[in-house]
CSV table of C-alpha atoms and ligand atoms in Angstrom, one decimal:
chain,number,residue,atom,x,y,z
A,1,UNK,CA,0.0,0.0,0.0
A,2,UNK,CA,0.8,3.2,-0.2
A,3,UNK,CA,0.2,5.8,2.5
A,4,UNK,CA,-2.5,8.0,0.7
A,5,UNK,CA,-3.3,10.8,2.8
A,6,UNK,CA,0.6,11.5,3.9
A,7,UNK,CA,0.9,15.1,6.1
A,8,UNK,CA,2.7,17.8,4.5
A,9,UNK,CA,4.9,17.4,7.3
A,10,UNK,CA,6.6,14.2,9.0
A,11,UNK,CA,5.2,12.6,11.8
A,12,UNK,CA,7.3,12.1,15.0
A,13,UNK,CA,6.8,8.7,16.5
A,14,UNK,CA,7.8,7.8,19.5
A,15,UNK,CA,7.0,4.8,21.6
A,16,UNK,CA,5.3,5.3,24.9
A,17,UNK,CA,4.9,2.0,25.9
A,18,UNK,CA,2.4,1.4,29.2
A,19,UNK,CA,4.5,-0.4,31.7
A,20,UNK,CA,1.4,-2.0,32.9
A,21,UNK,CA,-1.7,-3.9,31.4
A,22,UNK,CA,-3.9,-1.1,29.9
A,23,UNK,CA,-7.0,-1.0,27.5
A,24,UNK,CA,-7.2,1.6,25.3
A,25,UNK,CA,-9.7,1.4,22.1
A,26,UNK,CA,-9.0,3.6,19.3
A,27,UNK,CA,-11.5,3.3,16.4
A,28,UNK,CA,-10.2,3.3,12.8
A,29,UNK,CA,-10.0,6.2,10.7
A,30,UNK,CA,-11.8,5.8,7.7
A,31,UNK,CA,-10.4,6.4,4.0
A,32,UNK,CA,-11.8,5.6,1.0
A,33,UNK,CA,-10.0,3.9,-2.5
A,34,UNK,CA,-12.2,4.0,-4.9
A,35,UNK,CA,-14.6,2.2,-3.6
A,36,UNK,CA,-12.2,0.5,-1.0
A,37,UNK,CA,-12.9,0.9,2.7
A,38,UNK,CA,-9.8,1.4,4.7
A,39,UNK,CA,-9.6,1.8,8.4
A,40,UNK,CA,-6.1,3.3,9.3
A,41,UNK,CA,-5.4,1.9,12.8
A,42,UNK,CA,-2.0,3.0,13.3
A,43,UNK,CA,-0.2,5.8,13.6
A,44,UNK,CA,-2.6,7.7,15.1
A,45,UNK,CA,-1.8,10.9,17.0
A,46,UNK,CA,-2.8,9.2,20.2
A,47,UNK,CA,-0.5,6.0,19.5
A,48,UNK,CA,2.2,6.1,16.8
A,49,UNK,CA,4.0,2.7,18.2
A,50,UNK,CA,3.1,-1.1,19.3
A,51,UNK,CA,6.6,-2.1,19.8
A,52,UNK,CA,8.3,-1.6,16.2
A,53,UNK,CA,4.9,-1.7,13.9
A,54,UNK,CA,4.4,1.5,12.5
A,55,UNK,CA,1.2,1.3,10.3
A,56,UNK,CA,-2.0,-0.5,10.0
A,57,UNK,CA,-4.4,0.0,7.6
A,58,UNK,CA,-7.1,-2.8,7.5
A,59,UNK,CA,-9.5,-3.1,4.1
A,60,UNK,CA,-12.4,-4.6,3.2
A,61,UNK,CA,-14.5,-6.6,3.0
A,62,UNK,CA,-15.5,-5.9,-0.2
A,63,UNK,CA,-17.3,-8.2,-3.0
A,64,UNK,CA,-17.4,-6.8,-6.5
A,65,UNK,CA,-17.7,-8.1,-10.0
A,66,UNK,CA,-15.5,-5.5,-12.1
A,67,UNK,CA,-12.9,-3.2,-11.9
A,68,UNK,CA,-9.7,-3.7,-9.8
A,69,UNK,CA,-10.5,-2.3,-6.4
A,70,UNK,CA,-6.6,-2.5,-5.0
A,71,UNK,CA,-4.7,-0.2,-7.9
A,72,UNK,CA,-1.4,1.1,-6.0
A,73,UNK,CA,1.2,2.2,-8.7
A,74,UNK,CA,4.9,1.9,-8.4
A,75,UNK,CA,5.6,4.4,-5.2
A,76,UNK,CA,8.5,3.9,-3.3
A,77,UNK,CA,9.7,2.7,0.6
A,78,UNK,CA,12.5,3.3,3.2
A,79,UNK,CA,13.5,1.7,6.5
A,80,UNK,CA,10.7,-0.2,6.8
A,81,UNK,CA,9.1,-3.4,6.2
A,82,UNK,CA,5.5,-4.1,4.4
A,83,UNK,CA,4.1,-7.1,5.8
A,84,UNK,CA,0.5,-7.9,3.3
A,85,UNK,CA,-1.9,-10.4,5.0
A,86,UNK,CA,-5.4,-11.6,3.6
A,87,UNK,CA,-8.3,-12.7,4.9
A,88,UNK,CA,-10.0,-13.1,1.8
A,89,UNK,CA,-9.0,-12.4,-2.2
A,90,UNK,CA,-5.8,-11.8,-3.9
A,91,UNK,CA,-3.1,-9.2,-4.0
A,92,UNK,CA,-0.5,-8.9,-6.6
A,93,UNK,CA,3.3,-7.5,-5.8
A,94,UNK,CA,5.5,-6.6,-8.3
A,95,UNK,CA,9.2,-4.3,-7.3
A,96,UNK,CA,11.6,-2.8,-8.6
A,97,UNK,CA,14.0,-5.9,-7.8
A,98,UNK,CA,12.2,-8.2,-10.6
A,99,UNK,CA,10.4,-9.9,-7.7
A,100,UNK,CA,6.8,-10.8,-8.0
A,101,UNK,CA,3.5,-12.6,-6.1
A,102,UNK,CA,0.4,-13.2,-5.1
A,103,UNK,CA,-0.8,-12.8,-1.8
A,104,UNK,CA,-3.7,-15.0,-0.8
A,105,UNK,CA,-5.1,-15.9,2.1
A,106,UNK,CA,-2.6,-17.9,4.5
A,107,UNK,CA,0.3,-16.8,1.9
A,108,UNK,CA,2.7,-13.9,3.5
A,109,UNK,CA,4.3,-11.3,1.6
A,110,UNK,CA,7.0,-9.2,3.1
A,111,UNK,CA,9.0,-6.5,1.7
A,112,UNK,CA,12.0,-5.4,3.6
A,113,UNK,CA,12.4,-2.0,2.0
A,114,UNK,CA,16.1,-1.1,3.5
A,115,UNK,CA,18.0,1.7,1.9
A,116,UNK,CA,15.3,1.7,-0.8
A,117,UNK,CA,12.6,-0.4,-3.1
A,118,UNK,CA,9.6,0.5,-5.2
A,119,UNK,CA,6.6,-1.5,-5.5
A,120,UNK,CA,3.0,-1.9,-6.7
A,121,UNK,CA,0.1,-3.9,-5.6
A,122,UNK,CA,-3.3,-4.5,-7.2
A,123,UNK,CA,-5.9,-6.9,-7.8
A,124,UNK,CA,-5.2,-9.4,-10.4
A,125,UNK,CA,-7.2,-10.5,-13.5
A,126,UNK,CA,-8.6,-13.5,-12.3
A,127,UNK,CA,-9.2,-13.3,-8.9
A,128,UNK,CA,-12.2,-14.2,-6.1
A,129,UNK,CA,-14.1,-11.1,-6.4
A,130,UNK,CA,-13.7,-10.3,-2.7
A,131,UNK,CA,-11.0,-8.5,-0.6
A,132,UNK,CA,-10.2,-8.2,2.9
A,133,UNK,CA,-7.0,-8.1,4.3
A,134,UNK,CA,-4.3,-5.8,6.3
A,135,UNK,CA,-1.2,-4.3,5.6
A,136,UNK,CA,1.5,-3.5,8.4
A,137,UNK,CA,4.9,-1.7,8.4
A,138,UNK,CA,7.6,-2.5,10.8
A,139,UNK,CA,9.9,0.3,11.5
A,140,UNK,CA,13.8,-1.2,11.1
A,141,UNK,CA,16.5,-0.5,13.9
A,142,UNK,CA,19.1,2.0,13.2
A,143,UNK,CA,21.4,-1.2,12.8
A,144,UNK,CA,19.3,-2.7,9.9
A,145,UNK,CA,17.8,-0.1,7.9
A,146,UNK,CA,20.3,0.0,5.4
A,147,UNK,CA,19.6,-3.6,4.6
A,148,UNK,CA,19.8,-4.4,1.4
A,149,UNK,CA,16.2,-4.4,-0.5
A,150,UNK,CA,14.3,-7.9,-0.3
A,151,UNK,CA,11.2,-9.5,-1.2
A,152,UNK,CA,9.9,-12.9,0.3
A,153,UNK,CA,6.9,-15.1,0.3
A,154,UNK,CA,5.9,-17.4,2.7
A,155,UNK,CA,2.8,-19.8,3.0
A,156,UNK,CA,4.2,-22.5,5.1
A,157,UNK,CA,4.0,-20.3,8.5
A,158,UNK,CA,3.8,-22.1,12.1
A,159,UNK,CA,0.1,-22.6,13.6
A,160,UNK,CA,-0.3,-22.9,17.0
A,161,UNK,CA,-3.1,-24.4,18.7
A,162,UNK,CA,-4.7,-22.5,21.5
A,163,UNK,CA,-7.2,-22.9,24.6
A,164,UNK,CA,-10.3,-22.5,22.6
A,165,UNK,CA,-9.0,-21.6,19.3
A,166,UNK,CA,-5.6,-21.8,16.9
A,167,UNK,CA,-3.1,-19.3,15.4
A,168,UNK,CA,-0.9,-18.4,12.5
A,169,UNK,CA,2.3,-17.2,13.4
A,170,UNK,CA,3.1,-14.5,10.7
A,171,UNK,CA,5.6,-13.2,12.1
A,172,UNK,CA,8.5,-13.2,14.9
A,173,UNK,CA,8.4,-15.6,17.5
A,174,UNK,CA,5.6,-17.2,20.3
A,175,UNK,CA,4.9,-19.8,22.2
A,176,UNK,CA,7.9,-21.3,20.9
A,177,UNK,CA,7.4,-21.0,17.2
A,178,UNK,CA,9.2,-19.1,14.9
A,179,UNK,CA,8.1,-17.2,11.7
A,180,UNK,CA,10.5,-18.2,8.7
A,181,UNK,CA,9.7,-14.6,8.2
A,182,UNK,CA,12.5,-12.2,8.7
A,183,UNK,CA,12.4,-9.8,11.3
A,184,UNK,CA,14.7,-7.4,12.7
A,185,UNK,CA,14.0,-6.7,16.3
A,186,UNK,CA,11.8,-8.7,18.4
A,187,UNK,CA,8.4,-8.9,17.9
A,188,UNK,CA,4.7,-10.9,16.7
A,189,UNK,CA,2.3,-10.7,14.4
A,190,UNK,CA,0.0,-13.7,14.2
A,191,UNK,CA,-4.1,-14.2,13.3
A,192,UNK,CA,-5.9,-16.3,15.4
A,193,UNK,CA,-9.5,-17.9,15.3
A,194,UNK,CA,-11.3,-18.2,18.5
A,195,UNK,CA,-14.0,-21.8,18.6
A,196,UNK,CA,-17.8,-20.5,18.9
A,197,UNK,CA,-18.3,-19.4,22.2
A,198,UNK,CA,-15.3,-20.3,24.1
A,199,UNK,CA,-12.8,-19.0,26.2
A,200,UNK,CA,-9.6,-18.5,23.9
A,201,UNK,CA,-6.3,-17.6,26.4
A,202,UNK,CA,-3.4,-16.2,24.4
A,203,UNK,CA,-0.1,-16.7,26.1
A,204,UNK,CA,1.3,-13.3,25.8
A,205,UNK,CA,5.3,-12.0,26.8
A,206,UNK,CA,5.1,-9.6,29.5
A,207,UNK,CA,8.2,-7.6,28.1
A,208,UNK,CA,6.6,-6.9,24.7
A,209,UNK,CA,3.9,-4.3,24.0
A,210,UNK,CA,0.9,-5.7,22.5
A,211,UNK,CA,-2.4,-4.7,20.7
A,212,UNK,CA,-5.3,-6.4,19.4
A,213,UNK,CA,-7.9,-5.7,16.2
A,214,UNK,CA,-11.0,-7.7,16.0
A,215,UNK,CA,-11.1,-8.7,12.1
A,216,UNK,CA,-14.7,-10.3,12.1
A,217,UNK,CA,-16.9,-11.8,14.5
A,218,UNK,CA,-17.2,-11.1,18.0
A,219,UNK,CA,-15.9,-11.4,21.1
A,220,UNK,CA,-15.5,-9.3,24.8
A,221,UNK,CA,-12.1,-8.7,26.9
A,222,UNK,CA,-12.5,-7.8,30.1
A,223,UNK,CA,-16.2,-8.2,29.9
A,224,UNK,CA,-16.2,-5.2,27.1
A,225,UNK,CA,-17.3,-6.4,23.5
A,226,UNK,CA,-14.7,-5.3,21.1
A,227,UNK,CA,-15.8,-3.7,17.9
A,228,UNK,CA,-14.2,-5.1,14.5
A,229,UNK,CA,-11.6,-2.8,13.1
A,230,UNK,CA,-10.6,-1.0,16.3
A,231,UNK,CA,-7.3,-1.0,17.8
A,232,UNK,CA,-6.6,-2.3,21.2
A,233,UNK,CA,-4.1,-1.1,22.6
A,234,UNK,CA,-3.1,-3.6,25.9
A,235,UNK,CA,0.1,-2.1,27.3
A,236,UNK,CA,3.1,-4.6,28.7
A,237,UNK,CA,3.0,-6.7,31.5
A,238,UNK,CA,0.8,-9.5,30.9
A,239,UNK,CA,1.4,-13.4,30.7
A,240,UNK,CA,-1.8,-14.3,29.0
A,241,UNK,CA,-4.6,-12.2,27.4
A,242,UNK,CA,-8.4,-13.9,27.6
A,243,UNK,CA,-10.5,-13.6,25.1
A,244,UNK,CA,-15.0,-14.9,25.1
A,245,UNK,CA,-15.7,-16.2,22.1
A,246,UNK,CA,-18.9,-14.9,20.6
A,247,UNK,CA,-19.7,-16.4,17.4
A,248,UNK,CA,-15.9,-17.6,15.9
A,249,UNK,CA,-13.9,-14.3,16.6
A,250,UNK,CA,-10.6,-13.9,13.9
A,251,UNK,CA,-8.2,-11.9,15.7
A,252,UNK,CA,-5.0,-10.0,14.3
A,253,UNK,CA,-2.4,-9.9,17.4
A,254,UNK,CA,0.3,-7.4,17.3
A,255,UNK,CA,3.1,-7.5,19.7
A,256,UNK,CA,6.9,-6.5,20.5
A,257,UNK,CA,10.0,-5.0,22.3
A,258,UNK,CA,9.0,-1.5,23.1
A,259,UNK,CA,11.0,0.3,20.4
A,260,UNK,CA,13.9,2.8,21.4
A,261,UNK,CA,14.5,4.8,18.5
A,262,UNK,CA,12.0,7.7,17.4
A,263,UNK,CA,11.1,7.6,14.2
A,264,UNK,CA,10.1,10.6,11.7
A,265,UNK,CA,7.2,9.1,9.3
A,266,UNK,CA,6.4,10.7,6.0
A,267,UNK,CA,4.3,9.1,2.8
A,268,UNK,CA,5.7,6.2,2.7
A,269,UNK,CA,9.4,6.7,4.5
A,270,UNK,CA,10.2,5.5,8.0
A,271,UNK,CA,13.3,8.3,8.6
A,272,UNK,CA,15.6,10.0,11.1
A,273,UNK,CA,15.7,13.2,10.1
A,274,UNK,CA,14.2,15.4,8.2
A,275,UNK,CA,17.2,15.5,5.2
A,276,UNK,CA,16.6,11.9,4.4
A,277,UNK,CA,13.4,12.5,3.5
A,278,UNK,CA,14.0,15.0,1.3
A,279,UNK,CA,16.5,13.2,-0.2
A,280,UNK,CA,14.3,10.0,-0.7
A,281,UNK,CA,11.7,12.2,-2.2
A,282,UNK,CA,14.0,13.9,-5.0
A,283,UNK,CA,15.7,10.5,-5.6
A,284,UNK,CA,12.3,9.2,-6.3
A,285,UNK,CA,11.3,12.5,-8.3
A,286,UNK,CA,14.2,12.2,-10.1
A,287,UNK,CA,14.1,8.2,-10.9
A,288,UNK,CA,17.1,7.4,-9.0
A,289,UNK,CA,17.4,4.8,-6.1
A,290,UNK,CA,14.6,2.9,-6.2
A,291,UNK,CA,14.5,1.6,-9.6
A,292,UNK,CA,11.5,1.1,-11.8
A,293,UNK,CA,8.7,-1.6,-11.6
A,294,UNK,CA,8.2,-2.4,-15.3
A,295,UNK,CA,5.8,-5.6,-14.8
A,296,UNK,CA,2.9,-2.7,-13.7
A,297,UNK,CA,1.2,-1.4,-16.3
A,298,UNK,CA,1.0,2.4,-15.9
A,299,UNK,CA,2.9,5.8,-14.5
A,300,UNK,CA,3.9,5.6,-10.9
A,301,UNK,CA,2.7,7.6,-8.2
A,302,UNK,CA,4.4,10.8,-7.7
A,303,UNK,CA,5.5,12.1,-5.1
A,304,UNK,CA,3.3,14.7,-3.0
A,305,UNK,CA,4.4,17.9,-1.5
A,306,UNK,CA,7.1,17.6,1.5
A,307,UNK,CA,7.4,20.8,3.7
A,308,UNK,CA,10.3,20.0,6.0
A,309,UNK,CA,9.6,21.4,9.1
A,310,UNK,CA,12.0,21.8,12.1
A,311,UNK,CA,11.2,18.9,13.8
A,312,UNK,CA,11.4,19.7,17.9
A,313,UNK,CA,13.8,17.3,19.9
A,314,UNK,CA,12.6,14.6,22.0
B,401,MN,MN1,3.7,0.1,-0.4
């Protein structure tokens, strides 16, 4: 995805991780593409940071019979990581490294966007006439975010069964599974289904952060029923998170080290400072760095307006 309403100005994200188990509920934002409901979930001014995921933007559902409802030219990424999930339809990658797939539901893509990568995503030719899905970014560590550009795909990722329901690692480690997915800084991404009207207990790691977004169904925590599309945000500190089962709840849970590193945000750049941006953005004006992604059949997205505003210490 690309970020489609981007600030004139970069965002400052800091973590500010709860020590102690909280419940906060932030609703998503609604944006629309073209006929695509999106629900940005993260950043939001009141929380920019679950450990190192930086973005969440949750689509769908949508069923249509025409058209091409995900149509993201060629725009470019730094110091970050995409991470595209599906619950239902198909998602076509192609980058600037050559590299191409489908995403489909249980299949992974990830795009570790280092020093630099271009990329476009739509809906494919033949596909199931629905869409629902996620995409996340992962800010990358100072020591990392010069990585070298990658693509992978992955659809042989760990499941876990659970107290009243089972889970697909997607990425990073829990329980004692491990994502083949590469990460750079510990942390956890995995969708889980709760049975019909149980009790579902997720063994959580008291040292990460976590969060939790109802997908579909329902279900209450902490005797509160969640709403679908909503971010929870749960603080560190706790062992195990339980969850009643209302109907068969599909749950995306985000966790991870609190991140140390404050992070400028713009379009779709994870930065430092305020000069890389502006650099990123002419090298992409200009065609350099990022390459080209000739498998996608139109102009890329150009690059909006960056003001580059002192940004105050923190
Ligand atoms: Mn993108």
């Amino acid at each position: 995805m690309s970020n489609l309403a981007p600030a004139p100005t970069a965002e400052t994200c800091l973590g500010e991780p709860a020590a102690a188990p909280v419940l906060e509920a932030l609703p998503g934002r609604l944006t629309d593409l073209g006929g695509l409901p999106i629900r940005r979930l993260l950043p939001r001014s009141q929380r920019r940071l679950v450990g190192p995921w930086c973005f969440l933007d949750s689509y769908g559902p949508l069923t249509f019979s025409s058209g091409k409802p995900m149509d993201v030219a060629p725009h470019p990424h730094i110091g970050l990581q995409t991470v595209s999930w599906l619950l239902e339809g198909e998602v076509v990658h192609h980058d600037s490294l050559g590299l191409d797939g489908p995403a489909r539901p249980g299949v992974l893509n990830l795009m570790t966007a280092g020093r630099g990568i271009a990329h476009s995503e739509e809906t494919p030719p033949e596909n199931g006439g629905r869409l629902r899905g996620v995409q996340l970014w992962v800010a990358l560590p100072e020591a990392s975010r010069d990585a070298p550009p990658a693509f992978e795909q992955h659809s042989a990722l760990p499941v876990m069964g659970l107290d009243g329901g089972l889970a697909t690692l997607v990425m990073g480690q829990w329980g004692g599974l491990r994502s083949p997915a590469g990460a750079f800084s510990p942390l956890l991404a995995a969708d889980v289904s709760g049975w019909a009207d149980a009790r579902l207990v997720l063994p959580l790691d008291p040292g990460f952060e976590h969060a939790l977004v109802l997908l579909r169904g329902g279900c209450r925590l902490d005797g509160q029923p969640l709403s679908i599309d909503t971010l929870y945000y749960l603080g560190c500190g706790r062992r195990e998170l339980v969850v009643d089962s209302e109907g068969e709840p599909r749950l995306l849970l985000l966790g991870g080290a609190p991140f140390e590193e404050t992070v400028l945000m713009w379009w779709n750049f994870v930065a430092r400072t305020t000069e890389e941006i502006v650099a990123a953005r002419e090298d992409w004006e200009a065609g350099r760095r990022f390459g080209e992604v000739p498998a996608y059949g139109g102009p890329r997205l150009p690059a909006p307006p960056f003001v580059a505003r002192p940004v105050p210490r923190s």
